[in-house]
mmCIF file of C-alpha atoms in Angstrom:
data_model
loop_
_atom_site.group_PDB
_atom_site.id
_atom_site.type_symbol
_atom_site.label_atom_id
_atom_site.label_comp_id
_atom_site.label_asym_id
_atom_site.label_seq_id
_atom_site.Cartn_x
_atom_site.Cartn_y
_atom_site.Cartn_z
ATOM 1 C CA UNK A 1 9.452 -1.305 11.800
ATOM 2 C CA UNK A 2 12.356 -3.786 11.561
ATOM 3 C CA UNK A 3 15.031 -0.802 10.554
ATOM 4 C CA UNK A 4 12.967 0.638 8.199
ATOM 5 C CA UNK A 5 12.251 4.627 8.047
ATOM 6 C CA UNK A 6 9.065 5.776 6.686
ATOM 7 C CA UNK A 7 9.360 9.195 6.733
ATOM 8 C CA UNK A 8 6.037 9.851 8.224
ATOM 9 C CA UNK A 9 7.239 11.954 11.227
ATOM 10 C CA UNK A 10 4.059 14.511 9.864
ATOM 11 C CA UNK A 11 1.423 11.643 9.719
ATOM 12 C CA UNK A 12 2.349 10.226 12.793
ATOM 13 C CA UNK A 13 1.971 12.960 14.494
ATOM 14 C CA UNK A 14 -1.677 14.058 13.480
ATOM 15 C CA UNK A 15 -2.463 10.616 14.600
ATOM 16 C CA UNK A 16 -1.168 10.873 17.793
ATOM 17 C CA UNK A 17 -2.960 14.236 18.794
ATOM 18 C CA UNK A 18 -6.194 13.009 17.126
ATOM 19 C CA UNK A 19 -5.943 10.008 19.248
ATOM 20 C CA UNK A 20 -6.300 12.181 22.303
ATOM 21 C CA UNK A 21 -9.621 13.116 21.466
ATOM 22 C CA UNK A 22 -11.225 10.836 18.959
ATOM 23 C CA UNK A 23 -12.312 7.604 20.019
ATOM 24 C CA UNK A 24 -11.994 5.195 17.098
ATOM 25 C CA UNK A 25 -8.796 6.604 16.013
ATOM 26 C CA UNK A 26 -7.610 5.835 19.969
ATOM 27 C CA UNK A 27 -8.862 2.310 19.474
ATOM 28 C CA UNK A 28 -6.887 1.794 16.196
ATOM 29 C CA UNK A 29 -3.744 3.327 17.607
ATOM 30 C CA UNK A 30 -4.645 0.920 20.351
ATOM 31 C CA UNK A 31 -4.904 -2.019 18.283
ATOM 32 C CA UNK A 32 -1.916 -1.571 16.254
ATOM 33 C CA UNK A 33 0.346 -1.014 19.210
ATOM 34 C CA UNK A 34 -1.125 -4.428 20.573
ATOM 35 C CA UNK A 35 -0.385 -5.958 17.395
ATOM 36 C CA UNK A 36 2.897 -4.789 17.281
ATOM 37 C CA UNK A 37 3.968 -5.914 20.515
ATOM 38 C CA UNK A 38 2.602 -9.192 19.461
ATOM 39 C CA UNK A 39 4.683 -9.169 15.979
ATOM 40 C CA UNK A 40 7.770 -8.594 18.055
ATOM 41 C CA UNK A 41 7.691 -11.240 21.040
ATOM 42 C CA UNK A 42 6.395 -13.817 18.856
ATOM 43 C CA UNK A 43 6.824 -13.092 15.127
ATOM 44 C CA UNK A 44 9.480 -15.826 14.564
ATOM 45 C CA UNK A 45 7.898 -18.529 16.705
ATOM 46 C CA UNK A 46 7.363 -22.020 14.610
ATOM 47 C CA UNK A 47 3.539 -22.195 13.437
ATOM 48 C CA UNK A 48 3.487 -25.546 15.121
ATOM 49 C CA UNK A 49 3.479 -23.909 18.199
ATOM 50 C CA UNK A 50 2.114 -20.282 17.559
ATOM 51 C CA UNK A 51 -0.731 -19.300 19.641
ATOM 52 C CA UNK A 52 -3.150 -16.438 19.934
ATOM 53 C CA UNK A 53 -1.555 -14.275 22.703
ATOM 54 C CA UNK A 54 -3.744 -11.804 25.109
ATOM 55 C CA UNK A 55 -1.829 -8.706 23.141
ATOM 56 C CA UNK A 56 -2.954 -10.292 19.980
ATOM 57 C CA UNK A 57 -6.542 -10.547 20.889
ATOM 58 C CA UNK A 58 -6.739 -7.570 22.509
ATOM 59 C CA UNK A 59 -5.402 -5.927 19.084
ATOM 60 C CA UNK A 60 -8.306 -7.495 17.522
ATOM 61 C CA UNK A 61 -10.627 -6.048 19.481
ATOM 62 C CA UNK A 62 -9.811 -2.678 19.927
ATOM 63 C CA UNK A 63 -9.738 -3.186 15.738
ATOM 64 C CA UNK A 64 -13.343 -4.123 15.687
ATOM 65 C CA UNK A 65 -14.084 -1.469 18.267
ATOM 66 C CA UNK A 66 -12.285 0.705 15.424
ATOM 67 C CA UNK A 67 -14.130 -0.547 12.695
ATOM 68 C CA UNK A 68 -17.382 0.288 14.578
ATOM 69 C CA UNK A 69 -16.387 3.689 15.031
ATOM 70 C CA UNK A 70 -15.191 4.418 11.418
ATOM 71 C CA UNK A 71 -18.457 3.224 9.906
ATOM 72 C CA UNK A 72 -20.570 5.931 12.372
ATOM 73 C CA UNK A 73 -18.594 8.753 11.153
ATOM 74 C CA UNK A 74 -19.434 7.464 7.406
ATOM 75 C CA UNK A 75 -22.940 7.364 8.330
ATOM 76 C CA UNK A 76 -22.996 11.141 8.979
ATOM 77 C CA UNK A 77 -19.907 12.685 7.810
ATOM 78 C CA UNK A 78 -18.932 16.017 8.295
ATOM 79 C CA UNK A 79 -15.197 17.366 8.182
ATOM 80 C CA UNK A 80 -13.824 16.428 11.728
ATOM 81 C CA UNK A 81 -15.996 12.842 11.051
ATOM 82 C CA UNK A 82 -14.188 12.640 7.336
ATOM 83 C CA UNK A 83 -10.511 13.780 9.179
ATOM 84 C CA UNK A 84 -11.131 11.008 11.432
ATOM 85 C CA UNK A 85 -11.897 8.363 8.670
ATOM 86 C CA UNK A 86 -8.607 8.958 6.918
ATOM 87 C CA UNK A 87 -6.302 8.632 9.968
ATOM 88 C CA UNK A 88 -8.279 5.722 10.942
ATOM 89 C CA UNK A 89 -7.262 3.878 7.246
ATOM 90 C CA UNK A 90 -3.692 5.332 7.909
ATOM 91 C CA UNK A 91 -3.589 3.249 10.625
ATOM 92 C CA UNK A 92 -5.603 0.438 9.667
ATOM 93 C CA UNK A 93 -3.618 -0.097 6.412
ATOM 94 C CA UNK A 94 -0.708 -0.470 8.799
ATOM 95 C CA UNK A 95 -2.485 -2.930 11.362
ATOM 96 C CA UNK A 96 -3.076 -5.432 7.777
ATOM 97 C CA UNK A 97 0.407 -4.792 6.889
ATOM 98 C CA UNK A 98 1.436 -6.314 10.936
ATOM 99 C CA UNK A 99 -1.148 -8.923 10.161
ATOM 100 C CA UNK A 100 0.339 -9.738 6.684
ATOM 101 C CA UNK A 101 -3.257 -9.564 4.988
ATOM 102 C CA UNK A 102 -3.035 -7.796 1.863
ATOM 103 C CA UNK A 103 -6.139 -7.957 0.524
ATOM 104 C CA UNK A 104 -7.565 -6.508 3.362
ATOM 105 C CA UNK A 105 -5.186 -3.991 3.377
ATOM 106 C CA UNK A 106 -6.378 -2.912 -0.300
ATOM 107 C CA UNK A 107 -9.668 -2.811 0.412
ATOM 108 C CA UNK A 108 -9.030 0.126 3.255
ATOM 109 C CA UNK A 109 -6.608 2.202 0.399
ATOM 110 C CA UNK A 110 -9.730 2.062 -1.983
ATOM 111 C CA UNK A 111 -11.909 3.530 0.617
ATOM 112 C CA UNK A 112 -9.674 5.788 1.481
ATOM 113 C CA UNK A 113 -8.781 7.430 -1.781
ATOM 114 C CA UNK A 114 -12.725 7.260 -2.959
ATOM 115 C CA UNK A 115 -13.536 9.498 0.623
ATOM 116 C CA UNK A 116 -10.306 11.174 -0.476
ATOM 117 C CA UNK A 117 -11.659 12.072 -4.149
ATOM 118 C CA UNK A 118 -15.314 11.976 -3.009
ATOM 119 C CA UNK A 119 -14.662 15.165 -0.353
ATOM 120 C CA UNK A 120 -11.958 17.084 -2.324
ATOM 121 C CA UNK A 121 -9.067 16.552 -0.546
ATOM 122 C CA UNK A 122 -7.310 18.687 -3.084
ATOM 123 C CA UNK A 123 -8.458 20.718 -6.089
ATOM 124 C CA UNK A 124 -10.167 18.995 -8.711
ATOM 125 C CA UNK A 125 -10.773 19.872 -12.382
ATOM 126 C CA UNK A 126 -14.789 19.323 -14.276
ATOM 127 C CA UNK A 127 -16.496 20.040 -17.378
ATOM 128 C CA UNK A 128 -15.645 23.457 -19.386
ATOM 129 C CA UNK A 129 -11.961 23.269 -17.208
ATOM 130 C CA UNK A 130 -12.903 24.896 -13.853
ATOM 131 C CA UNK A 131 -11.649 24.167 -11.249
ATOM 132 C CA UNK A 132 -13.299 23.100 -7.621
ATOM 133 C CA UNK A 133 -11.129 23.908 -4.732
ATOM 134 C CA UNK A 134 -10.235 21.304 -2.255
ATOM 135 C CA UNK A 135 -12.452 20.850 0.958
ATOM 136 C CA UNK A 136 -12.740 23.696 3.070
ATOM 137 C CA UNK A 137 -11.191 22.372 6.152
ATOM 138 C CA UNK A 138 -8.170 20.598 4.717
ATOM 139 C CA UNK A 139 -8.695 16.361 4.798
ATOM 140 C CA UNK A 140 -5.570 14.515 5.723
ATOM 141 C CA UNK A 141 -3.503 13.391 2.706
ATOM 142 C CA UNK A 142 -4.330 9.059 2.601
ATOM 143 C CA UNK A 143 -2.646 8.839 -0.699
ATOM 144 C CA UNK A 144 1.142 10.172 0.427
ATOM 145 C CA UNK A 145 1.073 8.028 3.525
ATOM 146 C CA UNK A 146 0.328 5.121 1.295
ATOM 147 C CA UNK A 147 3.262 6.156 -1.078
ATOM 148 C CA UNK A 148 5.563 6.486 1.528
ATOM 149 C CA UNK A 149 4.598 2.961 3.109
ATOM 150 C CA UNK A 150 5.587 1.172 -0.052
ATOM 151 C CA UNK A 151 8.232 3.580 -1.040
ATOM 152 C CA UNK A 152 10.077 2.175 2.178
ATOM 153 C CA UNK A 153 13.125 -0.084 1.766
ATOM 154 C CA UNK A 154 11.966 -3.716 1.134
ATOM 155 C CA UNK A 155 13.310 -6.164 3.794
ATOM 156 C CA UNK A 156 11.703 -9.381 2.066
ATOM 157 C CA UNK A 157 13.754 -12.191 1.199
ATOM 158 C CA UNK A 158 12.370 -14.824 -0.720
ATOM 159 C CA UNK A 159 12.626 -18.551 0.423
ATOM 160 C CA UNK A 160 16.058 -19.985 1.134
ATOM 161 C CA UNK A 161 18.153 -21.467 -1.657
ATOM 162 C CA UNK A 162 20.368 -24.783 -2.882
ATOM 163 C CA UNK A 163 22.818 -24.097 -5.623
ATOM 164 C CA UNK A 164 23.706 -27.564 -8.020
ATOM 165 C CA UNK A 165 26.462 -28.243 -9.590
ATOM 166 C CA UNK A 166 25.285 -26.805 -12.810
ATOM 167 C CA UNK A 167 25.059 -22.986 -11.006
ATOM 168 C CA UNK A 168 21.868 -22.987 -10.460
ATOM 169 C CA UNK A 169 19.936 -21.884 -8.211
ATOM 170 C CA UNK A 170 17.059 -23.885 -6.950
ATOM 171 C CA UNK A 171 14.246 -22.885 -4.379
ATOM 172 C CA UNK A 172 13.700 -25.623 -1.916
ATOM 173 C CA UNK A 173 10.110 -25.618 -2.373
ATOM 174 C CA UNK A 174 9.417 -29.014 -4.560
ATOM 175 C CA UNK A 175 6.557 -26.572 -6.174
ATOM 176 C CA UNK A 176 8.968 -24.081 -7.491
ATOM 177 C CA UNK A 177 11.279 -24.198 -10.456
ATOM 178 C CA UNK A 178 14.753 -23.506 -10.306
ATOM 179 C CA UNK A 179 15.435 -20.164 -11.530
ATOM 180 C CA UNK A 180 19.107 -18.626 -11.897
ATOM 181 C CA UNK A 181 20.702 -16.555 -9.519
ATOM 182 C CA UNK A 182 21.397 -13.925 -11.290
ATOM 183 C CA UNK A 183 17.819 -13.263 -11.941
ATOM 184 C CA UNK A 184 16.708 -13.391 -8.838
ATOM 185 C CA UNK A 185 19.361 -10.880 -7.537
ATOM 186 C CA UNK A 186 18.677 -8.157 -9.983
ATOM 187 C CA UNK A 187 15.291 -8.341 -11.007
ATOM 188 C CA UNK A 188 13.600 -6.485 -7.933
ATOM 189 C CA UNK A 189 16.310 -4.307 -6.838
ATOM 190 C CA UNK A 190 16.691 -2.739 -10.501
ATOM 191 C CA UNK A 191 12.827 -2.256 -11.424
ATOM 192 C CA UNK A 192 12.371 -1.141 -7.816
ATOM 193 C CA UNK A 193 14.809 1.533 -7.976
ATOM 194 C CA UNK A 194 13.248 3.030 -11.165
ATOM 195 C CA UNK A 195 9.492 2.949 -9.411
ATOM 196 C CA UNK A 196 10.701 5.126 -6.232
ATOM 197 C CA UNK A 197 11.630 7.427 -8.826
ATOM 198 C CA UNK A 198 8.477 8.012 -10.302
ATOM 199 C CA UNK A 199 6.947 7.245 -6.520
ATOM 200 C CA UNK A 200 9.070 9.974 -5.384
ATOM 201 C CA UNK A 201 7.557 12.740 -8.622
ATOM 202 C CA UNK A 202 4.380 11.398 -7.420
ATOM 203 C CA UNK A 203 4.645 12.962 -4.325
ATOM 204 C CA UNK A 204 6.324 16.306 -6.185
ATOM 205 C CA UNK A 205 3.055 16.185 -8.280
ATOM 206 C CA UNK A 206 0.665 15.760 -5.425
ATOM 207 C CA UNK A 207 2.259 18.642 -3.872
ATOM 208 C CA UNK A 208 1.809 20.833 -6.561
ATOM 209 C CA UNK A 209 -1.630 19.996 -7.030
ATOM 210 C CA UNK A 210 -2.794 20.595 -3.555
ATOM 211 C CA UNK A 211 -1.236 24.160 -4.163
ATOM 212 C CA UNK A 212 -3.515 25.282 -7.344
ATOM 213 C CA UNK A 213 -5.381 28.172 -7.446
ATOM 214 C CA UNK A 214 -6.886 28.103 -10.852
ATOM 215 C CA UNK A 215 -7.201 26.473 -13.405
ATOM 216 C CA UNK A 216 -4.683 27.975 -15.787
ATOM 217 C CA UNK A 217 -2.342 26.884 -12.987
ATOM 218 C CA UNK A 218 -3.315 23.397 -12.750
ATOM 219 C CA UNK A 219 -3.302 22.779 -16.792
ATOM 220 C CA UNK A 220 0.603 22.333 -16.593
ATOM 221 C CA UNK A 221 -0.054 19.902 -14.482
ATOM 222 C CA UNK A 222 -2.372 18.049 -16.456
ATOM 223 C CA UNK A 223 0.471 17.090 -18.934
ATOM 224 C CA UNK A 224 2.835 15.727 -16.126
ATOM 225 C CA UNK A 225 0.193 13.882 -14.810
ATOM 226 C CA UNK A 226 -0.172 12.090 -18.459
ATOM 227 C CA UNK A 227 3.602 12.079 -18.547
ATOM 228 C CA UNK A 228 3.792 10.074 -14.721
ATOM 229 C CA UNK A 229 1.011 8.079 -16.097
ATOM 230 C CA UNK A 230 2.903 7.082 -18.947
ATOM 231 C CA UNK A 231 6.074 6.291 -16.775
ATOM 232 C CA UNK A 232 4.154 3.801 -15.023
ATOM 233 C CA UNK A 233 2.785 2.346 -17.817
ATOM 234 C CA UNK A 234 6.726 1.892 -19.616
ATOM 235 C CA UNK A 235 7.739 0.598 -16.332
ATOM 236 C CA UNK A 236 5.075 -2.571 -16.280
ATOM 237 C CA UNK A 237 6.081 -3.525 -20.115
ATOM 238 C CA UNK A 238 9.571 -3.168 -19.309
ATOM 239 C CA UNK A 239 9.418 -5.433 -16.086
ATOM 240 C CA UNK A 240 7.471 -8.448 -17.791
ATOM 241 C CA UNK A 241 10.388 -8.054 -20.695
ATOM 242 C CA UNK A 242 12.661 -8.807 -17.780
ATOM 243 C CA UNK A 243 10.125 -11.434 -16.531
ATOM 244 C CA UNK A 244 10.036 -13.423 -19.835
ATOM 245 C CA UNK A 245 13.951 -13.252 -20.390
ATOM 246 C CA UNK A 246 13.870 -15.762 -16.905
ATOM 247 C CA UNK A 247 14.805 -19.280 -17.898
ATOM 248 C CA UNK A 248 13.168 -21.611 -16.993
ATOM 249 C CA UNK A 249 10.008 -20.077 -16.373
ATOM 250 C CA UNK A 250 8.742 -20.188 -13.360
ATOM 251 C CA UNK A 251 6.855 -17.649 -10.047
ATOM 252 C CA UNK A 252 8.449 -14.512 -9.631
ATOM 253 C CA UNK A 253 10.124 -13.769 -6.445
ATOM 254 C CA UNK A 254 7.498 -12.047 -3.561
ATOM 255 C CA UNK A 255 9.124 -8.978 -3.854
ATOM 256 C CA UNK A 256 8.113 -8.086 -7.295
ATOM 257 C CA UNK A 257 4.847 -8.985 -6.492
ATOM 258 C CA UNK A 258 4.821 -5.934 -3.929
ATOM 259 C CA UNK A 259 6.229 -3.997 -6.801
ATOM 260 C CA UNK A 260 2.927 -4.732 -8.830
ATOM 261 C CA UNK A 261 1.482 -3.918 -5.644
ATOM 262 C CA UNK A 262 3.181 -0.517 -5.317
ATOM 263 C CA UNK A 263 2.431 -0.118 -9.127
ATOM 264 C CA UNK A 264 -1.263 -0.452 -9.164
ATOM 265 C CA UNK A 265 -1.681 1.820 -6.499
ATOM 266 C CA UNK A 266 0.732 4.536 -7.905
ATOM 267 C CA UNK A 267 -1.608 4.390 -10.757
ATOM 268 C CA UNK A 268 -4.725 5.120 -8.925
ATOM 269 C CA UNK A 269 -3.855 7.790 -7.129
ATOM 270 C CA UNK A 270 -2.736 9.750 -10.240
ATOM 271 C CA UNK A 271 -5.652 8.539 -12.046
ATOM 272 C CA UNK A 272 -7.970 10.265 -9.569
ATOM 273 C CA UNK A 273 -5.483 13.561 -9.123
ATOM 274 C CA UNK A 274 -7.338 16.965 -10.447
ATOM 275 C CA UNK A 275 -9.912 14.582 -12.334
ATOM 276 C CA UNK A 276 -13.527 15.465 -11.676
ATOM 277 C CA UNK A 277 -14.455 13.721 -15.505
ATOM 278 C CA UNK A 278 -18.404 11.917 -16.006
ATOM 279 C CA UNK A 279 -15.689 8.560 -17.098
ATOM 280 C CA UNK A 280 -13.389 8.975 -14.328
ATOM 281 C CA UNK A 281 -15.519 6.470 -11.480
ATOM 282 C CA UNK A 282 -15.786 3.525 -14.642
ATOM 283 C CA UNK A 283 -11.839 4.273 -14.765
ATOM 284 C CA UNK A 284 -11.350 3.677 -11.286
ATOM 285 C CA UNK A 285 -13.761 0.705 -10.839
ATOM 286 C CA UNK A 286 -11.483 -1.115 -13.234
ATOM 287 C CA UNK A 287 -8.236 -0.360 -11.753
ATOM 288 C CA UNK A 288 -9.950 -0.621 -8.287
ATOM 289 C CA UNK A 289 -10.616 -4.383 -9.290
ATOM 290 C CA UNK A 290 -7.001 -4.941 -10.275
ATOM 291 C CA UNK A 291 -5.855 -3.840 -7.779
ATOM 292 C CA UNK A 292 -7.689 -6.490 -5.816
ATOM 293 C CA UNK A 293 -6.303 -8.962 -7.916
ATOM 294 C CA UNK A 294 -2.781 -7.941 -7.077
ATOM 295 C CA UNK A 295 -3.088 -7.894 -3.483
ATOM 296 C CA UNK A 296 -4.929 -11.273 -3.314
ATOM 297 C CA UNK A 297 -2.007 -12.864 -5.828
ATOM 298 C CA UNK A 298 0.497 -11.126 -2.801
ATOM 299 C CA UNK A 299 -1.399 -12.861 -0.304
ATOM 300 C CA UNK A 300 -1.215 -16.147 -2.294
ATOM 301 C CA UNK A 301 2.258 -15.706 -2.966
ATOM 302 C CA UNK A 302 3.126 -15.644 0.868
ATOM 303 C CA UNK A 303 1.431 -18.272 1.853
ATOM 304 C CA UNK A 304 3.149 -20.853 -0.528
ATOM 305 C CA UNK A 305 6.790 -18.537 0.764
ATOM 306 C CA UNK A 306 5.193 -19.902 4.279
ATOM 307 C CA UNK A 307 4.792 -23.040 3.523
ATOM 308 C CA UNK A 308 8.296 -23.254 1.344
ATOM 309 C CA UNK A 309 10.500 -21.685 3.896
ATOM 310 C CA UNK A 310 8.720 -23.717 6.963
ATOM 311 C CA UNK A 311 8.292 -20.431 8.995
ATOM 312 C CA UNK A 312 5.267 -18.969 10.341
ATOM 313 C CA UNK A 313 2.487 -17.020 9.496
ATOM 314 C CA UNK A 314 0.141 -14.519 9.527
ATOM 315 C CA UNK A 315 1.421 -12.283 12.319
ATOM 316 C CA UNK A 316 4.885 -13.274 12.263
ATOM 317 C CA UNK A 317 7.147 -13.659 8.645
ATOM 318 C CA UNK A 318 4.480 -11.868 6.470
ATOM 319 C CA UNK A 319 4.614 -8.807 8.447
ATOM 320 C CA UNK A 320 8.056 -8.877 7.763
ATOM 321 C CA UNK A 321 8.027 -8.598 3.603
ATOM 322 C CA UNK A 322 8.202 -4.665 4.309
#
């Protein structure tokens, strides 16, 4: 979308020959093509005279009809029910990114990753170190989708710019203070570039893991796990060090926002990789929550970029931040 590669090639094609047979994941495919088409014919039309188009409500519906069918095969899940849930969250985590709603879009990764975890998608480690092996009919991998989808090239702007004639750099929102250029420029691109590197071991780690046999193998792995962890965590203080250095003070541009996003959700996934421990679910709750938090702050944060940069909207500039 807009330029951008994913890298999904694998994922999209699962979809695609699910579709042919599974009924809610044809409606979501459905619905997100819809969308799409609506995105693309109308994404940059003023909100003063945006309207809800046929393709739009159509999307909708064949979303609800979705919806419906992901919450049967939860009701009674078996594994061609459980596939079926996890390419159905693929895609609806990509219909809320086309609809620009965030926090919606958080609340399908968390159920995905818990069915993820919940069914052993890959091995997992308990009590006394043994090891479970994943399920027996191998679940589609949620969390490297996700990873790739925010891992993507970042196409957001933030709102346009007046420069005085002290060199600064001022948004034109009246609620915003100016902040210099400089700042602006480097702060996302340079802490961005350091979290697709640890994105990108993530995905190296994930691999491995899906691979163990025992668990002698998968100790190893235990320590990079704690070392990615630990990444992460280095990466947050050293971003708000960056964040406080910004005089004056004032909202960070959107796009680091997403990087808190992409942050949080890094975090989870290793947090629940080859971890079967009685503390683990109390873990996840919490960084379930913030993760919540994030995504609703994202959501916040575009609507005041909407309201700054006097374009539109739900369907049309939001879907664009990625």
């Amino acid at each position: 979308m807009f330029d951008v590669k994913l890298g999904c090639v694998e994922e999209a094609r699962q979809v695609l020959q699910a579709s042919l047979t599974d009924p809610a994941i044809r409606h979501a495919v459905s619905s997100l093509r819809a969308l799409r088409e609506d995105l693309e014919t109308s994404g940059d039309v003023p909100a003063s005279v945006t309207q809800q188009t046929p393709s739009y409500d159509y999307g909708l519906q064949q979303y609800c009809m979705a919806l419906g069918g992901l919450a049967s095969n939860l009701s009674s899940p078996n594994s061609n029910r459980l596939k079926s849930a996890l390419l159905c969250c693929q895609i609806f985590i990509s219909i809320e990114q086309v609809r620009g709603n965030y926090a919606v879009m958080a609340q399908h990764i968390i159920q995905g990753l818990r069915i993820m975890h919940e069914y052993r998608a890959r091995p997992n480690i308990v009590a006394a170190s043994k090891l479970v092996p994943a399920h027996h009919d191998q679940l589609p991998f949620l969390d490297v989708f996700i990873i790739k989808l925010f891992a993507a090239p970042c196409k957001f702007a933030d709102p346009p710019a007046t420069t005085d004639i002290s060199g600064m750099t001022a948004s034109v929102c009246p609620h915003q203070q100016p902040v210099e250029s400089r700042d602006l420029r480097t702060i996302a691109p340079d802490m961005r570039t350091e979290l697709t590197r640890i994105a990108a071991s993530t995905l190296e780690f994930l691999g491995k893991v899906s691979q163990v046999k025992s668990a002698g193998n998968a100790r190893p792995l235990l320590s990079e796990k704690i070392s990615l962890l630990e990444s992460l965590e280095s990466w947050l203080i050293d971003l708000e060090l960056v964040h406080t250095k910004i005089t004056p003070p004032g909202p960070e541009p959107i796009s680091v926002s997403f990087l808190r996003l992409f942050h949080q959700i890094l975090k989870i996934v290793l947090l629940g990789a080859l971890d079967s421990s009685p503390d683990l679910h109390a873990k996840l709750r919490a960084e379930n929550d913030r993760l919540r938090g994030v995504a609703s702050n994202v959501d916040e944060r575009l609507k005041v970029y909407e309201t700054c940069s006097g374009t539109r909207s739900s369907r049309g500039e939001r879907s664009k931040v990625r």
